[in-house]
PDB file of C-alpha atoms in Angstrom:
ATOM      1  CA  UNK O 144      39.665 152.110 126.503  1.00 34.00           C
ATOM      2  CA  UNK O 145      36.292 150.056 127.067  1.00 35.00           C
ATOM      3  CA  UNK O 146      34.175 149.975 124.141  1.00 37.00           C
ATOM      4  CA  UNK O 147      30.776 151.974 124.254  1.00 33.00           C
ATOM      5  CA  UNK O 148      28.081 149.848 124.044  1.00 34.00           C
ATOM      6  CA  UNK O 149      25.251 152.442 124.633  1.00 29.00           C
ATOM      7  CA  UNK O 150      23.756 153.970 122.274  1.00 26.00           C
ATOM      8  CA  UNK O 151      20.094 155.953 121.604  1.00 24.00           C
ATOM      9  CA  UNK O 152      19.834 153.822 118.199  1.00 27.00           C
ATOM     10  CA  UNK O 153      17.209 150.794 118.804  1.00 29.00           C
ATOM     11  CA  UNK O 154      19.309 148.235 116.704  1.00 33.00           C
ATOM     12  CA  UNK O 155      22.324 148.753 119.426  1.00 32.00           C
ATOM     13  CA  UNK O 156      20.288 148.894 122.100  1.00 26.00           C
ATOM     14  CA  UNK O 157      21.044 146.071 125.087  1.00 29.00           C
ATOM     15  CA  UNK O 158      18.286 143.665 126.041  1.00 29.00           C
ATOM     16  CA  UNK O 159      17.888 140.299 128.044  1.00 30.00           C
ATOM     17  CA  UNK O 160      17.682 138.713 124.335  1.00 38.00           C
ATOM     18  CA  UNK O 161      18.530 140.467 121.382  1.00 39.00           C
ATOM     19  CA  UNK O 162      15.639 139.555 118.900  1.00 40.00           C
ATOM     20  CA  UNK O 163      16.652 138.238 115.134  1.00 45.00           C
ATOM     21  CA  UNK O 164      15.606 142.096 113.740  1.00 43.00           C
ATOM     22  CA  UNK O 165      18.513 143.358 116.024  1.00 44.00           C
ATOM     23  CA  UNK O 166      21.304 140.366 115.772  1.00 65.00           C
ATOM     24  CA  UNK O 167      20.448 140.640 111.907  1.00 76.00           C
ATOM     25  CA  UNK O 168      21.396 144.200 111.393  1.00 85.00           C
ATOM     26  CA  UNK O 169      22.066 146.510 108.009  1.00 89.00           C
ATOM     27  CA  UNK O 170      25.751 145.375 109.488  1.00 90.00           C
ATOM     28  CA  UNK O 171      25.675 141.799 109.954  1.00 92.00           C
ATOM     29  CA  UNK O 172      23.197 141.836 106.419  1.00 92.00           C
ATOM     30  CA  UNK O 173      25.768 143.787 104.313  1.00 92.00           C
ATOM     31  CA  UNK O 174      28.856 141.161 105.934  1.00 93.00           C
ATOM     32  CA  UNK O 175      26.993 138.394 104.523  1.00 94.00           C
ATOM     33  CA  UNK O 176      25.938 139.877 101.134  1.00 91.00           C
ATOM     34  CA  UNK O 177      30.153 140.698 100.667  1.00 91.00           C
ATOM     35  CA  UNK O 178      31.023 136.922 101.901  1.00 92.00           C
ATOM     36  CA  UNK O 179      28.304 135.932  98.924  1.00 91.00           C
ATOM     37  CA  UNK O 180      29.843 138.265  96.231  1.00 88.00           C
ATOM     38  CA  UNK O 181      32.729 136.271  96.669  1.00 87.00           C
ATOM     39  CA  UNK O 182      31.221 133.032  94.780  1.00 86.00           C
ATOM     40  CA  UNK O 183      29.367 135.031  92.512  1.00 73.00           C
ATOM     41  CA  UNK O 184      30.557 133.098  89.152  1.00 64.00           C
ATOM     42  CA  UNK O 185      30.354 135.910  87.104  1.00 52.00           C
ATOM     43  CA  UNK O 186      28.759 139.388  86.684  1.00 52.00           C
ATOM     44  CA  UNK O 187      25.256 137.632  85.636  1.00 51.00           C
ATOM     45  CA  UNK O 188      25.158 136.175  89.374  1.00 53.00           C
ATOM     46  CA  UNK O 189      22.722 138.144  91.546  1.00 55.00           C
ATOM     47  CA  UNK O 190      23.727 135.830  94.677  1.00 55.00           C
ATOM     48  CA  UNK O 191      25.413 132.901  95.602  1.00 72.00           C
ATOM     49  CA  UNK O 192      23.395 130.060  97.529  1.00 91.00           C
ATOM     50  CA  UNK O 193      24.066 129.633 101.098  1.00 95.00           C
ATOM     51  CA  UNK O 194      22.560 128.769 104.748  1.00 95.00           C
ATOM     52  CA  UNK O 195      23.047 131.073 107.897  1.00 96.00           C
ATOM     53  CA  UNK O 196      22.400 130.559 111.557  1.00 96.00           C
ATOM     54  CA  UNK O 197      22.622 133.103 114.058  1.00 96.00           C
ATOM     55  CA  UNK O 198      21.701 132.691 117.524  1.00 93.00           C
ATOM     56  CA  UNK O 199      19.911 135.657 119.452  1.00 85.00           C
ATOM     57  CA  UNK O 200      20.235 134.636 122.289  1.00 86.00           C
ATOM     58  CA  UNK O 201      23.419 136.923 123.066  1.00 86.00           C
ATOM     59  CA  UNK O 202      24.149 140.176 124.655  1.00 87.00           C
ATOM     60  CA  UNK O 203      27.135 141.573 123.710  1.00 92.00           C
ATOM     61  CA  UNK O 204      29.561 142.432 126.901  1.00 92.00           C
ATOM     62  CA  UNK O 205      32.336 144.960 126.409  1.00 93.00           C
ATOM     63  CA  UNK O 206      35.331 143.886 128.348  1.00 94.00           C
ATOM     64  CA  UNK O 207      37.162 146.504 130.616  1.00 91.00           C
ATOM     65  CA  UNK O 208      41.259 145.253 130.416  1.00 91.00           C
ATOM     66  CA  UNK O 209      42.265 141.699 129.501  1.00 93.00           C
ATOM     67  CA  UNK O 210      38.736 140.545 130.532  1.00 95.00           C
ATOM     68  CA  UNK O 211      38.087 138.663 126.995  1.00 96.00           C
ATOM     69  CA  UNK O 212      38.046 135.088 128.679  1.00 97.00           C
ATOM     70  CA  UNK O 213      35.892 136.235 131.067  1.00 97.00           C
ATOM     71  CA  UNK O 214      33.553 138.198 128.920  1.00 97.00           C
ATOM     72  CA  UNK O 215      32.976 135.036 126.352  1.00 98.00           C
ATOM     73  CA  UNK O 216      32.373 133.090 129.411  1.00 98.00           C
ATOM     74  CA  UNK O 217      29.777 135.679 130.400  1.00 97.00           C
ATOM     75  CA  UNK O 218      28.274 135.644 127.000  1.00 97.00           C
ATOM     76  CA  UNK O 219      28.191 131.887 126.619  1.00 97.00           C
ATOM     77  CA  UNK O 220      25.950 131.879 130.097  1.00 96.00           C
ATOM     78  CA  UNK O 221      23.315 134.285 127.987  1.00 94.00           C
ATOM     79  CA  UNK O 222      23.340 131.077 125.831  1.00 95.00           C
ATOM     80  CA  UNK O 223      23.207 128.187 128.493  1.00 96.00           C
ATOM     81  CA  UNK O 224      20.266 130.011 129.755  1.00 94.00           C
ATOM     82  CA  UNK O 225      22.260 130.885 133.096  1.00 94.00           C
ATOM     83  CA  UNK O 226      21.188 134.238 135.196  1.00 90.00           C
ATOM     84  CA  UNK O 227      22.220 136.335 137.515  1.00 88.00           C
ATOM     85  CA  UNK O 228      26.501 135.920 136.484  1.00 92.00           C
ATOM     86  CA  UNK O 229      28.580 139.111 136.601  1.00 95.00           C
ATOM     87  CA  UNK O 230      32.222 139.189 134.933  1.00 96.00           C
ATOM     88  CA  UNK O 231      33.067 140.730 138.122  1.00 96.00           C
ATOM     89  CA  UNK O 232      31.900 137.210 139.983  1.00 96.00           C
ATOM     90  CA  UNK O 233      33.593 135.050 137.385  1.00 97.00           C
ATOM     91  CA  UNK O 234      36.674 137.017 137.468  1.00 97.00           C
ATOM     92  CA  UNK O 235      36.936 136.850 140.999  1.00 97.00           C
ATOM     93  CA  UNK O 236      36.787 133.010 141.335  1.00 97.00           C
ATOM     94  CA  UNK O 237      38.946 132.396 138.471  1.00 98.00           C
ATOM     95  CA  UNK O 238      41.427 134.897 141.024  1.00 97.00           C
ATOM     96  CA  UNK O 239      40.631 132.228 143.932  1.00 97.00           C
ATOM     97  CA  UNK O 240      41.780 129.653 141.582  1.00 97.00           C
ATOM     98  CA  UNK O 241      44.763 131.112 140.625  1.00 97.00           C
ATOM     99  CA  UNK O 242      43.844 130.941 137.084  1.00 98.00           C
ATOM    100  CA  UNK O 243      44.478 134.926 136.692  1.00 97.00           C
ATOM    101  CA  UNK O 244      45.273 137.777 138.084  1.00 96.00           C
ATOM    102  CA  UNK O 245      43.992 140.760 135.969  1.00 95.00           C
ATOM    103  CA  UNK O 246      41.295 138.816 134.252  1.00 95.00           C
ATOM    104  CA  UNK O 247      43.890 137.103 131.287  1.00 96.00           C
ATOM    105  CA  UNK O 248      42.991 133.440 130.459  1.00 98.00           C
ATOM    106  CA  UNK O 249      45.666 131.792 128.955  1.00 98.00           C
ATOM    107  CA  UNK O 250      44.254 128.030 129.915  1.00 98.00           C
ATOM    108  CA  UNK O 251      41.538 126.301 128.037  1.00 99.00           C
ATOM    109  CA  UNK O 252      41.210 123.983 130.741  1.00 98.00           C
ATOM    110  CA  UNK O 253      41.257 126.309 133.369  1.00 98.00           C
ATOM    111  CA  UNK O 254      38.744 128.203 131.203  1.00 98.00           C
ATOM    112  CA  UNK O 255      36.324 124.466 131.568  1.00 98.00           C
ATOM    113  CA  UNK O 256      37.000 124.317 135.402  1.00 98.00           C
ATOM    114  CA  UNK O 257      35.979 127.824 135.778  1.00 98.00           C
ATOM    115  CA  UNK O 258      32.692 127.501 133.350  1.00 98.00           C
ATOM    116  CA  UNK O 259      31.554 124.122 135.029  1.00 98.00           C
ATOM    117  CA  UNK O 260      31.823 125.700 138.731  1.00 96.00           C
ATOM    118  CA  UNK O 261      30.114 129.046 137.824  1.00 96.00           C
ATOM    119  CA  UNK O 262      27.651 127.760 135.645  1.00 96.00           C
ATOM    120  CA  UNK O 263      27.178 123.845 136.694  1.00 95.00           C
ATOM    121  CA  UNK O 264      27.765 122.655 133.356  1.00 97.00           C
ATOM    122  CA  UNK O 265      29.613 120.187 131.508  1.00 98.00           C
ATOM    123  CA  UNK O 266      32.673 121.222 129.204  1.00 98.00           C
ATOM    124  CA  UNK O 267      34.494 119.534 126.374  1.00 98.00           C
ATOM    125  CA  UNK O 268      37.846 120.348 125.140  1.00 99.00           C
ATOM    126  CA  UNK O 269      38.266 119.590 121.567  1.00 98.00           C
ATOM    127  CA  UNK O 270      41.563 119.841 120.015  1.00 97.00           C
ATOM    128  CA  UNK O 271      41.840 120.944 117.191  1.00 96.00           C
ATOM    129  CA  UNK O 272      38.704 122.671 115.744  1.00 97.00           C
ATOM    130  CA  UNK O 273      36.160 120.620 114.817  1.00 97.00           C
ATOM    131  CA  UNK O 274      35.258 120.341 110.873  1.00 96.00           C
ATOM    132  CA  UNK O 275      33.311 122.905 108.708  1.00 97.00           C
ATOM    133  CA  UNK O 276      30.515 120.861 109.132  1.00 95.00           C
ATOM    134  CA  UNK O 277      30.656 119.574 112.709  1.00 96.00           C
ATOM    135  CA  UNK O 278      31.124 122.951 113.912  1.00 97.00           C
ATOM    136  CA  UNK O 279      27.953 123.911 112.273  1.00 97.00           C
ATOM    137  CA  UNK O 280      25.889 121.459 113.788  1.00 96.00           C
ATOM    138  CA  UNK O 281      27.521 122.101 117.387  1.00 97.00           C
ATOM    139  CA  UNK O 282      26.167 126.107 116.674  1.00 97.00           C
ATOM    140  CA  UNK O 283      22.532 124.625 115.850  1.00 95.00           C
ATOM    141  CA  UNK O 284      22.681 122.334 118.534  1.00 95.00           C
ATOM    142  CA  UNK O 285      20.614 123.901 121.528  1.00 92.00           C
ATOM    143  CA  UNK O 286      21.914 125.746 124.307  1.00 95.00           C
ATOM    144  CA  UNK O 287      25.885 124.990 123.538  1.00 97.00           C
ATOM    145  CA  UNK O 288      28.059 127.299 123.587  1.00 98.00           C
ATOM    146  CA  UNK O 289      31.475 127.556 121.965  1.00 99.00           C
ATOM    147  CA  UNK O 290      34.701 129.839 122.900  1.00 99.00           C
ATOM    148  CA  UNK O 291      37.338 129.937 120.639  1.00 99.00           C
ATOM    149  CA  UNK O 292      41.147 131.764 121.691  1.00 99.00           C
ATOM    150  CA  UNK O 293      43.019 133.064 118.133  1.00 98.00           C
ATOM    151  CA  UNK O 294      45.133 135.998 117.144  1.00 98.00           C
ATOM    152  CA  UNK O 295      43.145 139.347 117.210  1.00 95.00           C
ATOM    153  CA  UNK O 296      44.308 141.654 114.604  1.00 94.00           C
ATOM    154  CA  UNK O 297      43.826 145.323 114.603  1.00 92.00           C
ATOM    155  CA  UNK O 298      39.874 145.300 113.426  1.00 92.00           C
ATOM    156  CA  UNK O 299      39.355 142.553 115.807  1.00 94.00           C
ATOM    157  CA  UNK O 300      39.132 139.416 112.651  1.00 96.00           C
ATOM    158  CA  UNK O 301      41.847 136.370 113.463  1.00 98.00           C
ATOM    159  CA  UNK O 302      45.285 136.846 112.096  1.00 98.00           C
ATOM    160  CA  UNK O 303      48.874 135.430 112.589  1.00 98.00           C
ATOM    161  CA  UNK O 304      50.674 137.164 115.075  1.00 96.00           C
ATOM    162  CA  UNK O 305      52.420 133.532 116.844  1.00 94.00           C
ATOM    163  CA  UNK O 306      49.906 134.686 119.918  1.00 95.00           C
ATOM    164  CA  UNK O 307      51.064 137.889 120.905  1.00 96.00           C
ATOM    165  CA  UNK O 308      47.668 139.398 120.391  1.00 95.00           C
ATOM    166  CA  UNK O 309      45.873 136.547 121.904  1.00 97.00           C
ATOM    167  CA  UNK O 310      41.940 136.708 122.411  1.00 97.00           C
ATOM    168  CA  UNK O 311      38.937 134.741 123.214  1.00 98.00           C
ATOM    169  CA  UNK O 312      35.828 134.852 120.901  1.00 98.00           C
ATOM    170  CA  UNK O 313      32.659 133.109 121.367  1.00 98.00           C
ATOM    171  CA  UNK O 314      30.481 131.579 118.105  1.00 98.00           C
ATOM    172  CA  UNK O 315      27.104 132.152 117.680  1.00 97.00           C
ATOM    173  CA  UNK O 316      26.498 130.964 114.277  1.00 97.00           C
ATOM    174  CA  UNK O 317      27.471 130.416 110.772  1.00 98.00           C
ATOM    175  CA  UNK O 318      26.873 131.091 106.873  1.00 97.00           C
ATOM    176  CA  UNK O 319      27.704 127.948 104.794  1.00 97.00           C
ATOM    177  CA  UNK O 320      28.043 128.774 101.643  1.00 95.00           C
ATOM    178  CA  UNK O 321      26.794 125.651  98.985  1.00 93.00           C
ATOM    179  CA  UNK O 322      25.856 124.807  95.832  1.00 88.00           C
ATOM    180  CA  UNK O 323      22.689 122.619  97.449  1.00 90.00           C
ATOM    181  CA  UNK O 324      21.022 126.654  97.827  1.00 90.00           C
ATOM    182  CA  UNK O 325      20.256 128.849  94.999  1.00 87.00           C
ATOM    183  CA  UNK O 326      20.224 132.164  97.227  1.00 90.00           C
ATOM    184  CA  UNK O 327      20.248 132.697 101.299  1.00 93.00           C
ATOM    185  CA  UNK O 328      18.147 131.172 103.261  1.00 93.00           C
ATOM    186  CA  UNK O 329      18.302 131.887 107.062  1.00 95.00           C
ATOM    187  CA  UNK O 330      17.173 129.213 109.573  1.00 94.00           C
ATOM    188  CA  UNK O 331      15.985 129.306 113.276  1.00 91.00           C
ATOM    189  CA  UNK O 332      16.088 127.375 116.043  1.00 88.00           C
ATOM    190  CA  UNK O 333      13.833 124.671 115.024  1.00 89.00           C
ATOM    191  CA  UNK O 334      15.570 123.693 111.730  1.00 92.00           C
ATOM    192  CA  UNK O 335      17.772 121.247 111.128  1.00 91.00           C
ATOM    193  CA  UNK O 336      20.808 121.160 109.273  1.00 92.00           C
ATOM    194  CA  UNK O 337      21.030 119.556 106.282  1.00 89.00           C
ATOM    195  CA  UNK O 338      23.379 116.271 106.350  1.00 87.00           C
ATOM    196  CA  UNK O 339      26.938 116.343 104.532  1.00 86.00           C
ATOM    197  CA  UNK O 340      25.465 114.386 101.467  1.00 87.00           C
ATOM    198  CA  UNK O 341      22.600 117.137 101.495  1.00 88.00           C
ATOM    199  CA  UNK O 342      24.935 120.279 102.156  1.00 89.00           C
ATOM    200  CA  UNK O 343      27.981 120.096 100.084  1.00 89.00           C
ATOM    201  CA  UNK O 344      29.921 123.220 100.953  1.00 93.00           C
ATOM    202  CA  UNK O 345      32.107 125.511  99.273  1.00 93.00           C
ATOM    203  CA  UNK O 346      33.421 127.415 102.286  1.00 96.00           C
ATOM    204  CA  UNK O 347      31.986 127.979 106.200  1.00 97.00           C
ATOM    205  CA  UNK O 348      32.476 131.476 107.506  1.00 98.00           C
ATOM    206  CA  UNK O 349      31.341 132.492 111.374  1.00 98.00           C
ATOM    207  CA  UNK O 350      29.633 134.540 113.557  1.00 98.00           C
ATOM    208  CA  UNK O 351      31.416 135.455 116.487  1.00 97.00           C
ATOM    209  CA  UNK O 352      31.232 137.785 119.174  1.00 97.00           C
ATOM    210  CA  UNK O 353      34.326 139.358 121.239  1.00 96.00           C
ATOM    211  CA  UNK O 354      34.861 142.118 124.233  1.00 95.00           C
ATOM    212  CA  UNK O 355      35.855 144.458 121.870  1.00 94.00           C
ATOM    213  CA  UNK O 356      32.460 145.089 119.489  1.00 93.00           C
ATOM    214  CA  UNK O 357      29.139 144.877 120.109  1.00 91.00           C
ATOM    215  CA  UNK O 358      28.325 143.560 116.466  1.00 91.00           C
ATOM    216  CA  UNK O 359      29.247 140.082 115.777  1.00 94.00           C
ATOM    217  CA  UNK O 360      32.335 139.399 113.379  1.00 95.00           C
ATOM    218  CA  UNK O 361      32.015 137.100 110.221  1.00 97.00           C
ATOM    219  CA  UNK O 362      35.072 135.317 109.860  1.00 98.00           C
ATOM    220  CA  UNK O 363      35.904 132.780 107.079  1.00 98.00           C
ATOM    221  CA  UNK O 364      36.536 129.138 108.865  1.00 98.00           C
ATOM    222  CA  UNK O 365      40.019 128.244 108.014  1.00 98.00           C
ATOM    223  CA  UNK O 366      41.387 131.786 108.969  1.00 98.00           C
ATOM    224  CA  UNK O 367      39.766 131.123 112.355  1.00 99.00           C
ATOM    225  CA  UNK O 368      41.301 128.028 112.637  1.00 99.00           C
ATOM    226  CA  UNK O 369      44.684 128.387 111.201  1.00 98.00           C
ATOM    227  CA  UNK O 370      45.094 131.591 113.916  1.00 99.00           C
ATOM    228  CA  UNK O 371      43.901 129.859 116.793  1.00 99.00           C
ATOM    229  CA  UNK O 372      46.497 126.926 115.890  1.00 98.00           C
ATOM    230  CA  UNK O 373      48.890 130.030 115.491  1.00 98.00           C
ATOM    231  CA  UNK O 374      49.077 130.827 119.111  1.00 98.00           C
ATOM    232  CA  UNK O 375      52.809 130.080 120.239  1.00 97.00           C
ATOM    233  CA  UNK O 376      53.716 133.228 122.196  1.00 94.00           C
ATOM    234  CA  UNK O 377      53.127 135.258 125.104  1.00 91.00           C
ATOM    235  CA  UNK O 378      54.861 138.326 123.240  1.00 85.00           C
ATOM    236  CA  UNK O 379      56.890 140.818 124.386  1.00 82.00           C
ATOM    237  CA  UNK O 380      54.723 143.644 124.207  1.00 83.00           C
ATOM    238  CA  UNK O 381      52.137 142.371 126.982  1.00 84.00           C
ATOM    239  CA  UNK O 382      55.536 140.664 128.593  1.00 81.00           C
ATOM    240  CA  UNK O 383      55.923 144.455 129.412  1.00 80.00           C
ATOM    241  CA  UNK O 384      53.054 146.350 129.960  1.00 85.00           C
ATOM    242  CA  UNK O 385      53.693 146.278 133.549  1.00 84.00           C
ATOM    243  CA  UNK O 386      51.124 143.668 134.262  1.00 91.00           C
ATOM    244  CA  UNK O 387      51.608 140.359 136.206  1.00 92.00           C
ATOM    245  CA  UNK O 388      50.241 137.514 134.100  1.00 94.00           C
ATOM    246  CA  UNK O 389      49.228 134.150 135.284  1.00 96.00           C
ATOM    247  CA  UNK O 390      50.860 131.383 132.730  1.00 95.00           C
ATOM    248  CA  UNK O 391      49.877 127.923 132.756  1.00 95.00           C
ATOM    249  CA  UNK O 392      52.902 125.211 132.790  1.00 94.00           C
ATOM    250  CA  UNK O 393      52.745 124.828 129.087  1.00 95.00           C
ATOM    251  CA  UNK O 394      52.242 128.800 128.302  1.00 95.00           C
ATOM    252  CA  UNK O 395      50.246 129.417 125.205  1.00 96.00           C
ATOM    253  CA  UNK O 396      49.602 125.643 124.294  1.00 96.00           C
ATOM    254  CA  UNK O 397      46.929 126.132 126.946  1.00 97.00           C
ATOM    255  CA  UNK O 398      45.180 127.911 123.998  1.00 98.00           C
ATOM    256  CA  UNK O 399      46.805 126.482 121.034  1.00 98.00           C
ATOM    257  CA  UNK O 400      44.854 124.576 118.781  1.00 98.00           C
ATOM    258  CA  UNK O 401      41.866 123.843 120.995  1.00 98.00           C
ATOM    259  CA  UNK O 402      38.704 125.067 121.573  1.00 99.00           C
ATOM    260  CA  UNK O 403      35.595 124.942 124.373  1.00 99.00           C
ATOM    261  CA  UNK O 404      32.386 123.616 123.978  1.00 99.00           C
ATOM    262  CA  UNK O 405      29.947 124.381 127.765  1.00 99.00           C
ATOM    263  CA  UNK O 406      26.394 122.440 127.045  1.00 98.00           C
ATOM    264  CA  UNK O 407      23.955 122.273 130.156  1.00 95.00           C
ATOM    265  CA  UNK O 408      24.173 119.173 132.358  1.00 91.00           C
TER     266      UNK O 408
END
């Protein structure tokens, strides 16, 4: 079933750009106040020190099938600053390319070919996931977008399923959690990130956005990357659900362990 992503309440409602009051919701507010409570020390602790980032640049897209691919990749355009792109016109070239046939992107690269002809940008692979720290500066760094394949579980965080519930997410920010901050403090667009010797962190967790919600997920670092370097199998399941899947040569090390990063030429 596609996801409803109407609604008559003005924090859900869909815009060219989200503004920060929307994108930082009671939701996304009470997901970072229960990461927090986490490194509380002990019941004297009113908060735990951290940075955030979250970019507002994005409108959530809800995808309609096994679309996810192609709905990050629609997403990551709001944040490349491309118009006028459809899934429906990015789905039907990656179809001309053979990459899929229902919408399914099992290819990282093929995932970069399709991204640099649709949006006339340049890609990077990275394999595996950058660091904590890295990653954080690549989600401050402007207009670059990163799409990340790994296990969806059954409320949409990352799990360990081998790849059987494979599924592409796209990041849009971060809450480093340090010792450097004595509470939260959110930063925009035109701050920089501390360096590592400034920023000594205790654990990342990240923003991400999927076809399947229309509020971003917070999703502790090393999950994300241990179920993205989890992805092994096509699964029997979707095997058999009477759909024709395109497969790349190597099958689901076209995801495994890697990552896409889609900056502006």
């Amino acid at each position: 079933m596609k996801p409803d992503f109407l609604s008559t309440e003005p924090d859900d409602r869909t815009v060219s750009v989200l503004p920060a009051a929307v994108m930082r919701s009671p939701l996304v507010n009470a997901r970072v106040d229960q990461v927090l409570s986490g490194f509380r020390n002990d019941a004297d602790d009113e908060s735990a020190g951290a940075i955030a980032f979250l970019n507002d640049r994005i409108v959530p897209v809800a995808q309609d099938g096994p679309q996810c691919g192609l709905v990050a990749l629609k997403m990551a355009a709001d944040i490349l600053g491309v118009a006028d792109v459809t899934v429906e016109r990015i789905f039907q070239s990656a179809k001309a390319s053979q990459f899929t046939n229902n919408g399914e992107m099992f290819s990282v690269e093929w995932m970069a070919k399709l991204a640099e002809e649709q949006f006339a940008c340049s890609s990077q692979v990275l394999s595996p996931l950058p660091s904590q720290l890295d990653l954080c500066h690549l989600l401050k760094s402007p207009n670059t977008a990163i799409l990340v394949p790994y296990d969806n579980d059954k409320n949409f965080e990352p799990t360990f399923l081998n790849g059987h519930a494979a599924h592409w997410s796209i990041l849009v920010g971060f809450v480093a959690v340090s010792d450097a901050y004595a509470d939260l403090k959110w930063l925009d667009e035109t701050d920089t990130l501390p360096s590592a010797d400034e920023l000594p962190l205790k654990d990342v967790f990240l923003f991400a956005f999927h076809g399947k919600s229309k509020h971003p997920g917070l999703w502790q670092y090393d999950r994300l990357k241990r179920s993205n370097e989890n992805l092994a199998e096509f699964g029997e399941q979707r095997a058999n659900d009477g759909r024709t899947y395109i497969l790349p040569p190597e099958r689901l090390d076209g995801l495994r362990a890697k990552c896409l990063i889609l900056r502006p030429k």
